[in-house]
Short mmCIF file of C-alpha atoms in Angstrom, two decimals:
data_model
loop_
_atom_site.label_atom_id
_atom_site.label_comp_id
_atom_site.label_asym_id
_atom_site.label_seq_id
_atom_site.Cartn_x
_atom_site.Cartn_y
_atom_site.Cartn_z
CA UNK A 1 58.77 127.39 92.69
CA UNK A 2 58.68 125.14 89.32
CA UNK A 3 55.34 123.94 87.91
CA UNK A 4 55.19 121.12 89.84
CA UNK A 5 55.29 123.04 93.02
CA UNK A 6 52.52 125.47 91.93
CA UNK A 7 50.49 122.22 91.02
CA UNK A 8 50.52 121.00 94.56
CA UNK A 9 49.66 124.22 96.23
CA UNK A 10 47.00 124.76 93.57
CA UNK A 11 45.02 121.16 93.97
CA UNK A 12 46.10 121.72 97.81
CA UNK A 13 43.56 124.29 98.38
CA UNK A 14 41.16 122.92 95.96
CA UNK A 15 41.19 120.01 98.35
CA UNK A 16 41.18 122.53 101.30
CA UNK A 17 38.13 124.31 99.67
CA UNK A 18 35.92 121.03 100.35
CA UNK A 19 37.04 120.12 103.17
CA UNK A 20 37.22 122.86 105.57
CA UNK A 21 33.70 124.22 104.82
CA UNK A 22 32.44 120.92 105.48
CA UNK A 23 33.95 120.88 109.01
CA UNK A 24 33.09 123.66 109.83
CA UNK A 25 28.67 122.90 108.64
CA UNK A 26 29.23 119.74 110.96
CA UNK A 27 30.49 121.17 113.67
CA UNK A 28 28.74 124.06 113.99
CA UNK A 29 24.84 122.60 112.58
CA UNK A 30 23.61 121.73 116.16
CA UNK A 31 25.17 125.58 117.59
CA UNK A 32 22.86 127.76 119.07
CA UNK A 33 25.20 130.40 117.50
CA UNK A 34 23.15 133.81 118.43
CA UNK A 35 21.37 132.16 121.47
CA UNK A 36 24.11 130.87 124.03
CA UNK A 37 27.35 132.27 124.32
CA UNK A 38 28.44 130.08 127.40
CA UNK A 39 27.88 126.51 127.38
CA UNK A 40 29.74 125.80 131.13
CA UNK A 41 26.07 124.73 132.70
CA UNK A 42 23.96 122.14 133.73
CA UNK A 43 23.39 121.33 129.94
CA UNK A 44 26.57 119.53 129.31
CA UNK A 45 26.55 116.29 129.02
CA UNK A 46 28.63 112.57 130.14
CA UNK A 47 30.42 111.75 127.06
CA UNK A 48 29.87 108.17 127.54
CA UNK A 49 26.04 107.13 127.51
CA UNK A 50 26.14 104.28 130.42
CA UNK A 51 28.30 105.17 133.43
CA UNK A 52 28.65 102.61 136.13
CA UNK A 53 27.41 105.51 138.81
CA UNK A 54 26.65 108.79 138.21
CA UNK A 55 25.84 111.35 140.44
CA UNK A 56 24.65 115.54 139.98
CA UNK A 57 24.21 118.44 142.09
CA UNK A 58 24.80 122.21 141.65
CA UNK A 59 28.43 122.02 141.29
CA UNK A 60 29.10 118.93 139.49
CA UNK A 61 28.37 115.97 137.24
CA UNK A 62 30.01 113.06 138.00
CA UNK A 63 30.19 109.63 136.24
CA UNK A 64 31.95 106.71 137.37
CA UNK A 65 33.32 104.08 134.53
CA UNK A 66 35.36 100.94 135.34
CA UNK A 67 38.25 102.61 134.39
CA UNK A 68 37.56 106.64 134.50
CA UNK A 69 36.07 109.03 136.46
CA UNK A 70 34.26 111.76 134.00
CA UNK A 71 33.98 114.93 136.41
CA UNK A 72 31.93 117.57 134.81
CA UNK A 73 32.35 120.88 136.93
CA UNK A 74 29.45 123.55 136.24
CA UNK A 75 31.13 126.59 136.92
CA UNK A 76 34.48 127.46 137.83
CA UNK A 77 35.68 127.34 141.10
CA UNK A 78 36.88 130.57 143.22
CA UNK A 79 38.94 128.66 145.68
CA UNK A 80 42.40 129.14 145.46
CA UNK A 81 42.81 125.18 145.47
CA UNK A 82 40.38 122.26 144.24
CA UNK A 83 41.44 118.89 144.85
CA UNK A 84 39.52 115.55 144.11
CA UNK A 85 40.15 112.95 146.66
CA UNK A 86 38.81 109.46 146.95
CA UNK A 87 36.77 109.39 150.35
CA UNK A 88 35.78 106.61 152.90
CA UNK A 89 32.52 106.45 154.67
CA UNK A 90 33.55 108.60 156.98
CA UNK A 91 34.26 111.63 154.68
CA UNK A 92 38.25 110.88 155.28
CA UNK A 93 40.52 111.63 152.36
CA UNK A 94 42.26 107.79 151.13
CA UNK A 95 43.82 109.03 147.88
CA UNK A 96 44.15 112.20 145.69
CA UNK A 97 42.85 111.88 142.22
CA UNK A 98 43.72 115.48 140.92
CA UNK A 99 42.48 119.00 140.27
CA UNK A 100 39.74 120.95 138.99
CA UNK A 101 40.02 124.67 138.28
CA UNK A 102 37.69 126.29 135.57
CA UNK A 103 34.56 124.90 134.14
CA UNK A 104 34.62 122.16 131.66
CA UNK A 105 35.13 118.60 131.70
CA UNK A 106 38.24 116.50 133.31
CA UNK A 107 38.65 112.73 133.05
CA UNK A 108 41.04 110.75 135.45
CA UNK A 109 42.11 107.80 135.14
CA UNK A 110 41.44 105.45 138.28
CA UNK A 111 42.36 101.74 138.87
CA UNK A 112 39.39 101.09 141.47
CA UNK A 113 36.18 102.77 141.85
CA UNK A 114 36.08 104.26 144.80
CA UNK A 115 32.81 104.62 147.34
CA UNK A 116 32.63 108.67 147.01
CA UNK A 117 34.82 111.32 146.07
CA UNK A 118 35.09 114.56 147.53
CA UNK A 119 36.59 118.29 146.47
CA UNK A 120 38.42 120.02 149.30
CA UNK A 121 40.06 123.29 149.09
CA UNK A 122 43.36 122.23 150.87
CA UNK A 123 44.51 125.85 151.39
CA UNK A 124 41.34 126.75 153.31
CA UNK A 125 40.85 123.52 154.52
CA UNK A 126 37.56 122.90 153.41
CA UNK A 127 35.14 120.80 152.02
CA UNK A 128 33.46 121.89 148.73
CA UNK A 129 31.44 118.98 148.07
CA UNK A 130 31.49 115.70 147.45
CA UNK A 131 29.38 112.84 146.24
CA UNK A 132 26.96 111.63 148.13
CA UNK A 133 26.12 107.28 147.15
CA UNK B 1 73.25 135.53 101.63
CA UNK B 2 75.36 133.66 104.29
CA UNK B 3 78.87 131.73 103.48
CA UNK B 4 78.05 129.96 107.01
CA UNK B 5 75.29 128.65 108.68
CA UNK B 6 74.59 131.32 112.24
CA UNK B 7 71.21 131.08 113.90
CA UNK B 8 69.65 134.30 112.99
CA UNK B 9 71.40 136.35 109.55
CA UNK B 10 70.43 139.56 111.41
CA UNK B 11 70.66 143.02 109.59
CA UNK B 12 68.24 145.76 109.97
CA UNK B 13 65.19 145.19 108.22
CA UNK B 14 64.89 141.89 110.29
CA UNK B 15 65.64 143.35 113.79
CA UNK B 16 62.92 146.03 112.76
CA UNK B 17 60.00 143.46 111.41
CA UNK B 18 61.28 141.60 114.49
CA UNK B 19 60.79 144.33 116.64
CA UNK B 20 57.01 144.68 115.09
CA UNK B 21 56.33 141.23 115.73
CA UNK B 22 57.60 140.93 119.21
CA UNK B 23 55.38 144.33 120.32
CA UNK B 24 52.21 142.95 118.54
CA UNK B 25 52.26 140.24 120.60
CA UNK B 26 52.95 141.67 123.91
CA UNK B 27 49.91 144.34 122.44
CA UNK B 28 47.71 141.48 121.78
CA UNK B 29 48.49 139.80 124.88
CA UNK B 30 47.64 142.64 127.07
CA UNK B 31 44.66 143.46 125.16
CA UNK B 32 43.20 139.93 125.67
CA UNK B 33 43.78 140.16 129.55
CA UNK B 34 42.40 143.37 129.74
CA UNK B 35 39.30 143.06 127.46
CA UNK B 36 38.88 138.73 129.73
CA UNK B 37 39.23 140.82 133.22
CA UNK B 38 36.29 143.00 132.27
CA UNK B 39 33.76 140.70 130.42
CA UNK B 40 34.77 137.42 132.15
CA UNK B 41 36.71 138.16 135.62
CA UNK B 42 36.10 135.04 136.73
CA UNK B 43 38.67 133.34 134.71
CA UNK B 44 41.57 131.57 136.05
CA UNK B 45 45.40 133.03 134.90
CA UNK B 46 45.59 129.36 133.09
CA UNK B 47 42.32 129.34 131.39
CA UNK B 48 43.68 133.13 130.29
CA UNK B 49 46.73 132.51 129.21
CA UNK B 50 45.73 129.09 126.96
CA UNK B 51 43.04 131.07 125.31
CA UNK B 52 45.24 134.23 124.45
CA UNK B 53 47.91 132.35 122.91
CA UNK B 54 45.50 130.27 121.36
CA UNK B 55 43.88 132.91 119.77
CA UNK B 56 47.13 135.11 119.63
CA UNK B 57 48.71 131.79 117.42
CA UNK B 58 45.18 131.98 114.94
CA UNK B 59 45.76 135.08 114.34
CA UNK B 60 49.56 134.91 113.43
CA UNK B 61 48.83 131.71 110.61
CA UNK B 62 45.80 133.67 108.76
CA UNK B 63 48.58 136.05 108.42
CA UNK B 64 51.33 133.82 107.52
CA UNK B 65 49.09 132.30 104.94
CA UNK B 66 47.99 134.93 103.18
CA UNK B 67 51.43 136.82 102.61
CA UNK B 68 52.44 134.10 99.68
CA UNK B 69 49.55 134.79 97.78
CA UNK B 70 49.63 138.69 98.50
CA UNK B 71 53.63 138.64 97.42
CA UNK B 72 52.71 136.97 94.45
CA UNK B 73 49.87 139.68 93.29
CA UNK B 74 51.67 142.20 94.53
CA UNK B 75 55.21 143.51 94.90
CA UNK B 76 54.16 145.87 97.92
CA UNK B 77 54.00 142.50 99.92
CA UNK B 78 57.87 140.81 99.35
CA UNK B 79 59.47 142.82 102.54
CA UNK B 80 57.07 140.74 104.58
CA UNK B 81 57.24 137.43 102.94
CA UNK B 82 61.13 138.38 103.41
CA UNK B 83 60.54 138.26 107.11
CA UNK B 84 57.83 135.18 106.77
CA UNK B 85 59.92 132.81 108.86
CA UNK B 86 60.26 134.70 111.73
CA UNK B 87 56.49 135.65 112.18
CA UNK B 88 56.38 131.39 111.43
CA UNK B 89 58.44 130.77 114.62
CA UNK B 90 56.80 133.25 116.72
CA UNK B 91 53.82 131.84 115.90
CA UNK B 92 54.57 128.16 116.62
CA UNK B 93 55.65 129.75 120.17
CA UNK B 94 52.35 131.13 120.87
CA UNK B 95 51.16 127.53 119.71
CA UNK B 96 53.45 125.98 122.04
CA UNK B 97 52.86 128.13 125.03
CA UNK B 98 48.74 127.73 124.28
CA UNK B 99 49.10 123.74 123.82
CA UNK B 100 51.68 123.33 126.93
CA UNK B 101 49.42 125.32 129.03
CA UNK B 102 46.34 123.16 128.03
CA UNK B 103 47.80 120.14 128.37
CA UNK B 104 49.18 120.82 132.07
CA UNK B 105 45.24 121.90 133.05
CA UNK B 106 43.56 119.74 131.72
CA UNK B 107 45.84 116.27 131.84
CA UNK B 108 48.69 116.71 134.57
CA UNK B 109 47.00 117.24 137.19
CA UNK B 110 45.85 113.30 137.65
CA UNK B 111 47.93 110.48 138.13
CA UNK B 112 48.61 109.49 134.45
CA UNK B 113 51.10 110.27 131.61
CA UNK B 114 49.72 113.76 130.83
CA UNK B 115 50.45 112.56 127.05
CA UNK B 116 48.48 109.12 127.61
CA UNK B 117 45.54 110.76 129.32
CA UNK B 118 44.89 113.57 125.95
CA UNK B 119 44.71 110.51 123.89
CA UNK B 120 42.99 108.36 126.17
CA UNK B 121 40.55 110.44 128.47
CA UNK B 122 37.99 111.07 125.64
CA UNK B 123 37.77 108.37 122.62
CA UNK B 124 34.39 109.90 121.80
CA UNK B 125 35.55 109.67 117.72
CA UNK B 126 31.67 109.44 116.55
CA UNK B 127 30.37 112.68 118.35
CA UNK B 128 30.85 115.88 116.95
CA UNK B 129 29.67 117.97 119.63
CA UNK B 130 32.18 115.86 122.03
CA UNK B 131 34.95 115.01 119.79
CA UNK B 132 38.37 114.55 121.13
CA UNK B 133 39.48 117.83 119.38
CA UNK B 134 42.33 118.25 121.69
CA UNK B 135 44.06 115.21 119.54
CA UNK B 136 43.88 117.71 116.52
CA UNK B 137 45.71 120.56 118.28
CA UNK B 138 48.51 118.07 119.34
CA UNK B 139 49.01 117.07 115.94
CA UNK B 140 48.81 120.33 114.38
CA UNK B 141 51.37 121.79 117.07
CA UNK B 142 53.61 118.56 115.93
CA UNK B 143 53.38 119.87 112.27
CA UNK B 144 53.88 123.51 113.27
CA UNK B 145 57.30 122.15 115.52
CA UNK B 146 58.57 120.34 112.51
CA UNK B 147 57.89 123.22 110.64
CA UNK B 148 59.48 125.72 112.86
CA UNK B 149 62.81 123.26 113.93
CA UNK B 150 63.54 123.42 110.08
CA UNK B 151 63.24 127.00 109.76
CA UNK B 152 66.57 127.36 108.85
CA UNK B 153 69.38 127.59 105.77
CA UNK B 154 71.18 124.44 107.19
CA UNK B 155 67.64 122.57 106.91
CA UNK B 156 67.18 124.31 103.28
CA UNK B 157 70.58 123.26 101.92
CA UNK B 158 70.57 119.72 103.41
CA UNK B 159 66.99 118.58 102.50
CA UNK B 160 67.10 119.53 99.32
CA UNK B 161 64.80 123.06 98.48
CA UNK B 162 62.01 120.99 96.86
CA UNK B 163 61.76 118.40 99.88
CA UNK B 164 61.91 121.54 101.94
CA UNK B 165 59.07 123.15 100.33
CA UNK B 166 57.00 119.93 100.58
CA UNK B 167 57.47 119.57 104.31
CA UNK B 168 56.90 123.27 105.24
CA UNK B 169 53.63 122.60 102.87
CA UNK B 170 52.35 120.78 105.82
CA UNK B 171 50.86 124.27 107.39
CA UNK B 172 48.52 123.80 105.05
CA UNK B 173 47.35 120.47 106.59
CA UNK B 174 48.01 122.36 110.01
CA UNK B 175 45.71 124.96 108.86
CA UNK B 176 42.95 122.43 108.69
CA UNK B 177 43.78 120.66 111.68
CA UNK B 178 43.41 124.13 114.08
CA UNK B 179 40.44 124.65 112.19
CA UNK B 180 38.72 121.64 113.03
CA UNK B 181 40.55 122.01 116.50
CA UNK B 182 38.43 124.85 117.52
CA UNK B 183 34.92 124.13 115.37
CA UNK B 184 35.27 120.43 117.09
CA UNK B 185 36.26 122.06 120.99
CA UNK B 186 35.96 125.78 121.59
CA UNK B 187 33.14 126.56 120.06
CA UNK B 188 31.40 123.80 121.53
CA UNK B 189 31.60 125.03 124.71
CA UNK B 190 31.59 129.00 124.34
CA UNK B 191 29.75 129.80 120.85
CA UNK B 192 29.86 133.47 120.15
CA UNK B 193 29.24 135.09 116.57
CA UNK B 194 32.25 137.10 116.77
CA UNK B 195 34.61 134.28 116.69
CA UNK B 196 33.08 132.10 114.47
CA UNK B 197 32.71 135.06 112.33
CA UNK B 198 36.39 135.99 112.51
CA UNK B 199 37.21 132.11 111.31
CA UNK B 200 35.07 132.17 108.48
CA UNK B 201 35.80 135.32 107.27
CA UNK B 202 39.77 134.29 107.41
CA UNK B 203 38.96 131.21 105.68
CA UNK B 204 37.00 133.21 102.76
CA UNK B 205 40.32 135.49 102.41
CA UNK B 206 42.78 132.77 102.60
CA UNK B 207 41.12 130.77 100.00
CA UNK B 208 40.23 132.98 98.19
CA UNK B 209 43.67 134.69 97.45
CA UNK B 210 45.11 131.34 97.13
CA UNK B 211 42.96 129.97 94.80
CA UNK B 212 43.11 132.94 92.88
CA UNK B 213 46.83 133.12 92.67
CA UNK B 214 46.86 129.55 91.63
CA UNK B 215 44.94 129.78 88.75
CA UNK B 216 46.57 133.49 87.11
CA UNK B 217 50.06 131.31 87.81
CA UNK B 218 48.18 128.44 85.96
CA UNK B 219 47.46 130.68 83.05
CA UNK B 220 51.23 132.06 82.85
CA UNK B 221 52.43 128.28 83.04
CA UNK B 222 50.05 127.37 80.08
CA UNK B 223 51.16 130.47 77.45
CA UNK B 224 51.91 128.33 74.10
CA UNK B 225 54.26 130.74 72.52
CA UNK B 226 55.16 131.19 68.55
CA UNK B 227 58.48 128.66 67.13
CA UNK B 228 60.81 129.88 64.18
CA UNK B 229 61.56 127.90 61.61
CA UNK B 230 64.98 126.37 63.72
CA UNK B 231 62.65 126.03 66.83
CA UNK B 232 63.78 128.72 68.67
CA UNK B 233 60.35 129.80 70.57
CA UNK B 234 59.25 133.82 70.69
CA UNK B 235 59.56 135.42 73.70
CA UNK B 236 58.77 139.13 73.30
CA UNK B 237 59.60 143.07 71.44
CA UNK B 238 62.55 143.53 73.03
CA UNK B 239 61.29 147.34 74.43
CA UNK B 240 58.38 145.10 76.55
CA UNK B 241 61.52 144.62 78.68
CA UNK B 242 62.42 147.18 81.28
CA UNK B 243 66.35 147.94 81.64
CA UNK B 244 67.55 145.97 84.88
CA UNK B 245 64.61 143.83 84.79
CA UNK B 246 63.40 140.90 82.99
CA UNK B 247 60.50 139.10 80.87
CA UNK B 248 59.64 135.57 82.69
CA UNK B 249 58.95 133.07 79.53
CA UNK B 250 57.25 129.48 79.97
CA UNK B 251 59.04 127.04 78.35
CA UNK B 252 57.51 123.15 78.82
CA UNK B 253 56.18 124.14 81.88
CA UNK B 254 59.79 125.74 83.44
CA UNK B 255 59.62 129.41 83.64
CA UNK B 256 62.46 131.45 82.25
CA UNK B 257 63.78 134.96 83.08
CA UNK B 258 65.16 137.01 80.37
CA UNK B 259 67.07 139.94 81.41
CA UNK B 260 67.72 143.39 79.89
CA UNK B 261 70.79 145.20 81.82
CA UNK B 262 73.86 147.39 80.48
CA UNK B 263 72.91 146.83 76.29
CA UNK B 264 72.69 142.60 76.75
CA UNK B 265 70.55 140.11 76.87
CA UNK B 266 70.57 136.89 79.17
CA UNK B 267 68.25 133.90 80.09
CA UNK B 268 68.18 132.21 83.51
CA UNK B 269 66.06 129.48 84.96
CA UNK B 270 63.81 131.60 87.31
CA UNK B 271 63.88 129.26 89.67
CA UNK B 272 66.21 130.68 92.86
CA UNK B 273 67.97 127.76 94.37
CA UNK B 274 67.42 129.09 97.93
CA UNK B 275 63.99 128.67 98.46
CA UNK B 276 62.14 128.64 94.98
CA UNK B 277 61.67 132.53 94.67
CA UNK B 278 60.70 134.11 91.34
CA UNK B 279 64.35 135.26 89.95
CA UNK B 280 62.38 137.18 86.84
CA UNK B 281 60.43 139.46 89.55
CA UNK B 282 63.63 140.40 91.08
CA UNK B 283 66.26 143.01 89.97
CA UNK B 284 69.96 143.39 88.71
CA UNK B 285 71.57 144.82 91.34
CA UNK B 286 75.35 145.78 91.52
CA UNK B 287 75.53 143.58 88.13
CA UNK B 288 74.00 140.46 89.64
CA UNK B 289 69.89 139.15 89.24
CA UNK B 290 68.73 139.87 92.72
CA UNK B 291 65.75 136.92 93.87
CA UNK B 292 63.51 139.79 95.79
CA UNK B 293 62.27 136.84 98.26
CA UNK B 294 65.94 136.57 100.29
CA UNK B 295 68.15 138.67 98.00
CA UNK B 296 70.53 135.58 96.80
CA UNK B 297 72.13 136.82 93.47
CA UNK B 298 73.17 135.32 90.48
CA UNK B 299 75.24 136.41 87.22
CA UNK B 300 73.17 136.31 84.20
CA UNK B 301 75.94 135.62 81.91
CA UNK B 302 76.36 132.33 83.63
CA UNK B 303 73.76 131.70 86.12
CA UNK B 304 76.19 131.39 88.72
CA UNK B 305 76.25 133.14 92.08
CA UNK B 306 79.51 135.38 93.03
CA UNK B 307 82.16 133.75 94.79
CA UNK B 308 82.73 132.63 97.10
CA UNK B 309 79.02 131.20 96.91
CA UNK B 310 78.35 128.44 95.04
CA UNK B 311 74.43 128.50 94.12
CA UNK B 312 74.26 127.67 90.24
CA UNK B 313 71.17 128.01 87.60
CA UNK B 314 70.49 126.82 84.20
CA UNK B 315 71.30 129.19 81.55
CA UNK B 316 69.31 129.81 77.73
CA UNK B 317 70.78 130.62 74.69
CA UNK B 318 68.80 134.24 73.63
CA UNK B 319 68.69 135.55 69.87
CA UNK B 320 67.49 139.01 68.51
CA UNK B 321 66.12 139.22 65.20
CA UNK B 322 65.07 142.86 64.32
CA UNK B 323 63.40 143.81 67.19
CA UNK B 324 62.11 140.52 68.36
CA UNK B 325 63.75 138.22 71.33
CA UNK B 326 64.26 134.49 70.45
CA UNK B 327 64.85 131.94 72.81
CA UNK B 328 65.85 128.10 72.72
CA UNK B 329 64.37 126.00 75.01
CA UNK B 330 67.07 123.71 75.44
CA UNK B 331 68.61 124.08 78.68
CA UNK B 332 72.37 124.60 79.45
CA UNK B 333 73.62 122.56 82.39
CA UNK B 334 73.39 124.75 85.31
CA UNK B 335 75.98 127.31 85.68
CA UNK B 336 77.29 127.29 82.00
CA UNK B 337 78.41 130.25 80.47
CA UNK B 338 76.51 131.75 77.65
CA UNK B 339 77.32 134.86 75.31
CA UNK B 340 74.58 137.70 76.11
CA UNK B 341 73.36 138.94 72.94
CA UNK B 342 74.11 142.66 72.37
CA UNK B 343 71.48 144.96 71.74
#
């Protein structure tokens, strides 16, 4: 390495020094660090503030947006298979939106927002709930 | 050394560090499963496997990072740095296997481009406790795929070592981008001491031994030394110089490696043309300066390497006056041949 080099790596940390630390205070400033060690509950939140629907129950958070469906699932699931179909009002499956598996958040895209949607386990043929407007 | 460009310059020491790296993983790999199956059984075999590799890949760059620095303080560290890219390219796999895992859960499983939906299905850019962080990871994996596609001689020779250096620089910027990856997404969702302890802790050492190396390589680039009255500038007594070794000399900010071997005296630019390694810390070895980063050699007399190679360095006129080594710092053009002064 010349001098040059040794320059760059040198004011590379220097820069690193500032700016990592200070990531890591924002991020971590509203963390119950030594209080919750699993945040896949109720507490989670819509990342959006206004949905166009929303709906809740023990299993999931949904919110509808024009263009999105926000599908906050609570814990995760044990069935082998978790799809998200659109529903009619007669609990019939119209069109698959996609999966779910473990706890966290999924978005999906959607051109229409549908009535309800419902989570089936295919493989057991099931119904694991749905949303109820 | 390699005439020709072949994927992997095998020989032993690299099939053995290869060897270590390969069984780590698997070690680490297994030891996640084992140690998820018992405290959280209720994870699925994706949510597993993006996590170990993940973590597996975290592990592997506070690693990679800190073997520079370490080489530089200490000799005990070059084998590793030797093997550095390798443990780079098994880490960007671990990367890859933890980002292509994440991005099948959690975007191809709708009806979208699974690409279009990570940059689309969160734009939440002014929260930090639901910041898109998965946009970081992508463009840190992009970095460490750049990084690891250029891995290679061909790459080296072709972009030109300094442009080289610059671009695999980038890890650094990588480094900061996985950082804020998992402050800005995992730990928002599962916060546990341990982790968060392991992070800052590894940014405390990486730093630290960075900085610190920085600023003693500062000091050795800023030595003013003593000029004669024709300008030649004082280097050393020529016993501080070991026999088959040399004294590096800092001349207008260019370091200079003046070597002792066989009753002569000759000056090098310490600069190797492979990948920048320190050609003063290295050895004369079968008559040739040794770089101890990838073992390219050079002839001191002339700064050449041996043919059939063609690597060439600038050369330094030397002078001995009683006991005391002279040097000028006007360069020779690379490769030229200069008398060693006899002892």
């Amino acid at each position: 390495m010349n001098s040059r080099l040794r320059k760059v790596h040198k004011y590379s940390w220097l820069l690193l020094l500032i700016i990592i630390p200070l990531i890591m205070f924002f991020s971590m400033k509203n963390l119950m660090i030594f209080e919750s060690t699993n945040k896949t509950d109720i507490n989670l939140n819509f990342s959006r503030n206004i949905p166009d629907r929303d709906f809740e129950n023990d299993l999931i958070k949904v919110a509808f947006y024009p263009k999105n469906i926000e599908i906050i699932l609570k814990t995760t699931l044990k069935n082998p298979s978790s799809t998200i179909y659109t529903v009619d009002d007669n609990n019939k499956k119209q069109k698959v939106i996609g999966q779910l598996t473990t706890a966290g958040i999924y978005f999906f895209d959607i051109n229409d927002i549908p009535k309800n949607i419902a989570l089936y386990d295919d493989i057991k043929d099931v119904l694991i709930t749905k949303t109820n407007f | 050394m390699g005439l020709d460009y072949q994927l992997v310059l095998w020989n032993k020491h690299k099939k053995t560090y290869d060897k270590i790296i390969v069984i780590s993983m698997l070690l680490y790999i297994a030891l996640f499963a084992v140690v998820t199956v018992i405290f959280n059984s209720e994870t699925s075999i994706e949510t597993l496997v993006i996590r170990a590799f993940g973590s597996l890949a975290i592990v592997m760059l506070h690693i990679i990072l800190v073997i520079g620095p370490l080489s530089r303080l200490s000799s005990k560290f070059l084998p590793i740095l030797y093997n550095r890219r390798h443990l780079g390219v098994s880490m960007f796999i671990a990367a890859l296997t933890h980002g292509g895992f994440s991005i099948f859960q959690f975007h191809a499983l709708g009806d979208v481009n699974p690409f279009y939906s990570l940059f689309t299905s969160n734009m939440d850019y002014n929260s930090l406790t639901n910041f898109p962080f998965q946009v970081l990871g992508f463009f840190a994996l992009l970095i460490l795929f750049t990084i690891a596609s250029t891995s290679h001689d061909f790459f080296l020779k072709n972009l030109s070592p300094i442009l080289w250096k610059r671009l695999h620089m980038l890890v650094y910027l990588a480094y900061a981008l996985i950082i804020a990856h998992v402050f800005l997404g995992a730990f928002q969702q599962e916060t546990s001491p341990f982790t968060i302890g392991f992070l800052l802790i590894g940014f405390v050492v990486i730093i630290s031994l960075h900085i610190i190396t920085a600023f003693k390589e500062g000091k050795i680039d800023s030595v003013k030394a003593e000029r004669d009255t024709e300008g030649w500038l004082k280097v050393c007594e020529i016993n501080e110089i070991e026999e088959d070794r040399a004294k590096i000399f800092t001349v207008n900010n260019e370091r200079i490696a003046v070597f002792k071997y066989e009753g002569k005296l000759s000056a090098v630019h310490n600069v190797c043309k492979h990948q920048g390694g320190p050609l003063g810390e290295g050895k004369i070895i079968d008559g040739c300066i040794t770089c101890p980063w990838h073992g390219y050699q050079y002839l001191p007399h002339n700064g050449q390497s041996p043919p059939p190679f063609t690597e060439k360095v600038a050369t330094y006129e030397l002078k001995l006056t009683e006991s005391i080594v002279y040097i000028n710092p006007a360069a020779f053009e690379e490769g030229t041949e200069v008398e060693p002064v006899i002892i």
